[in-house]
XYZ file of C-alpha atoms in Angstrom:
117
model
C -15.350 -55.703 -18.835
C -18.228 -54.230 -21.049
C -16.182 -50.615 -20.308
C -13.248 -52.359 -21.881
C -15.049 -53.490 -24.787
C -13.336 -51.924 -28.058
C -16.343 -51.839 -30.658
C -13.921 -52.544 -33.307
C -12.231 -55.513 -31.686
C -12.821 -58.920 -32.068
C -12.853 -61.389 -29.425
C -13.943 -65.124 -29.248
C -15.478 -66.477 -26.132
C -15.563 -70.227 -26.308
C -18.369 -72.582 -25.111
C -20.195 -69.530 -24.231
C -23.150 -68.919 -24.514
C -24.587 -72.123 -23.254
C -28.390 -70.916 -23.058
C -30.253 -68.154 -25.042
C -30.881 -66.154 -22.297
C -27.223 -65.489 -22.124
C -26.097 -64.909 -25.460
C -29.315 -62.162 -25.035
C -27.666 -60.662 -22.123
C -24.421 -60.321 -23.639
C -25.618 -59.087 -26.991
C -27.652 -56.484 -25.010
C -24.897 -55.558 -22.696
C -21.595 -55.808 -24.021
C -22.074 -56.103 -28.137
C -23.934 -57.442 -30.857
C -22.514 -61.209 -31.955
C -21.090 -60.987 -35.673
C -20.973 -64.676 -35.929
C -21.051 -68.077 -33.832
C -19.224 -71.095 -34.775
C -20.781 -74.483 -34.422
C -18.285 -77.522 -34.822
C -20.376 -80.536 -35.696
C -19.494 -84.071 -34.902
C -20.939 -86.962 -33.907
C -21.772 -88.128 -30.451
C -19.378 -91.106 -30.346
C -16.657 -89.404 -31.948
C -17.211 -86.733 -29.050
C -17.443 -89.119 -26.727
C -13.978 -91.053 -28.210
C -12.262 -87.603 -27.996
C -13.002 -86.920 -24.428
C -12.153 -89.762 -23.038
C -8.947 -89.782 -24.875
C -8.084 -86.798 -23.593
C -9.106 -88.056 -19.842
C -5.900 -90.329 -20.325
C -3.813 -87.432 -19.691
C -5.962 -84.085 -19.232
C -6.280 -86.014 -15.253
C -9.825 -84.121 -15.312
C -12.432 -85.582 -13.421
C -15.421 -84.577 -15.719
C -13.925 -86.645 -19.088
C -15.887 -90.054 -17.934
C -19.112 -91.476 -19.507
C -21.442 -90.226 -17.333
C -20.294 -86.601 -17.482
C -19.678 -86.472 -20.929
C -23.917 -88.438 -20.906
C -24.497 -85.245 -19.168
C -23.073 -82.860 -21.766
C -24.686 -84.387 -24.142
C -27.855 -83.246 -23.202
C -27.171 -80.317 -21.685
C -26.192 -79.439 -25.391
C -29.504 -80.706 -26.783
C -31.534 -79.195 -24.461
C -30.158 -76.098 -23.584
C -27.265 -74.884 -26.486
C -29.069 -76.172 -29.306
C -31.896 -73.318 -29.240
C -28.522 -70.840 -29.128
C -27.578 -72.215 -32.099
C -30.765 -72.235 -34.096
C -31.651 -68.766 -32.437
C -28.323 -67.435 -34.440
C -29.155 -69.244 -37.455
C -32.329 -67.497 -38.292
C -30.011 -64.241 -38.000
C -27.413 -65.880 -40.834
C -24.731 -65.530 -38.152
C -24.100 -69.630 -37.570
C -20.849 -70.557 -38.943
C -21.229 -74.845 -38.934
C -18.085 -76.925 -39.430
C -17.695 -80.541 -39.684
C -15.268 -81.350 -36.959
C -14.795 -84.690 -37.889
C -11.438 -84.733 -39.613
C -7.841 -83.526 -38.379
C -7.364 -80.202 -36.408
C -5.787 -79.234 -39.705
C -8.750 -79.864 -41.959
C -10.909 -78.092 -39.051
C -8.593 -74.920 -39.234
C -8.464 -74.885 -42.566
C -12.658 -74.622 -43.205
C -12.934 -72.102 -40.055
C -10.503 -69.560 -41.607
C -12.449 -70.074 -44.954
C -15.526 -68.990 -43.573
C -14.350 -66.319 -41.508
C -13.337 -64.345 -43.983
C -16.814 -64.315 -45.122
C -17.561 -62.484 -42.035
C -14.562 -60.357 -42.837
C -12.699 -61.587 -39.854
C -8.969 -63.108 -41.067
């Protein structure tokens, strides 16, 4: 993969990277990150999400103590990420608590600021 890598391409990798270690790894080994998107929302509405999708995703995972589970793995492991990327001015943080169109609509707005469209 890293030979693949075009240094002038783009390319989102999604949920990823889950600990700081990793997002070290890749920066060292594949390319720097230009940016890192954050979608906030609340707990319950995360919660209300996944197990609405559970109704017909037929995953396993989307069930209270799973999602319990996430939770913390965020708070313990992602949030560092996050904040890690923030001191750098590269955290991109959306509210993702209105419709997928209201979501879209803010991520392509700050995109461009990265110069990504």
């Amino acid at each position: 993969m890293i030979k693949l890598v075009d240094k002038n391409c783009h390319f989102l990798i999604d949920g990823y990277p889950r600990e700081l270690d990793q997002g070290l790894k890749f920066e060292k080994e594949v390319c720097p990150c230009l940016c890192v998107i954050n979608f906030d929302v609340s707990e319950e509405v995360m919660r209300k999400r996944l197990l609405k999708r559970a109704e017909t995703s037929n995953r396993v995972d989307d069930n209270e103590e799973t999602i319990v589970k996430r939770f913390r793995t965020f708070n313990e492991l992602t949030k560092p990420v996050i904040e890690y990327y923030k001191k750098q001015n590269k955290v991109i943080t959306i509210d993702a608590s209105g419709t997928v169109d209201d979501i879209f609509e803010k991520l392509t707005h700050e995109l461009q600021k990265f110069g990504i469209k």
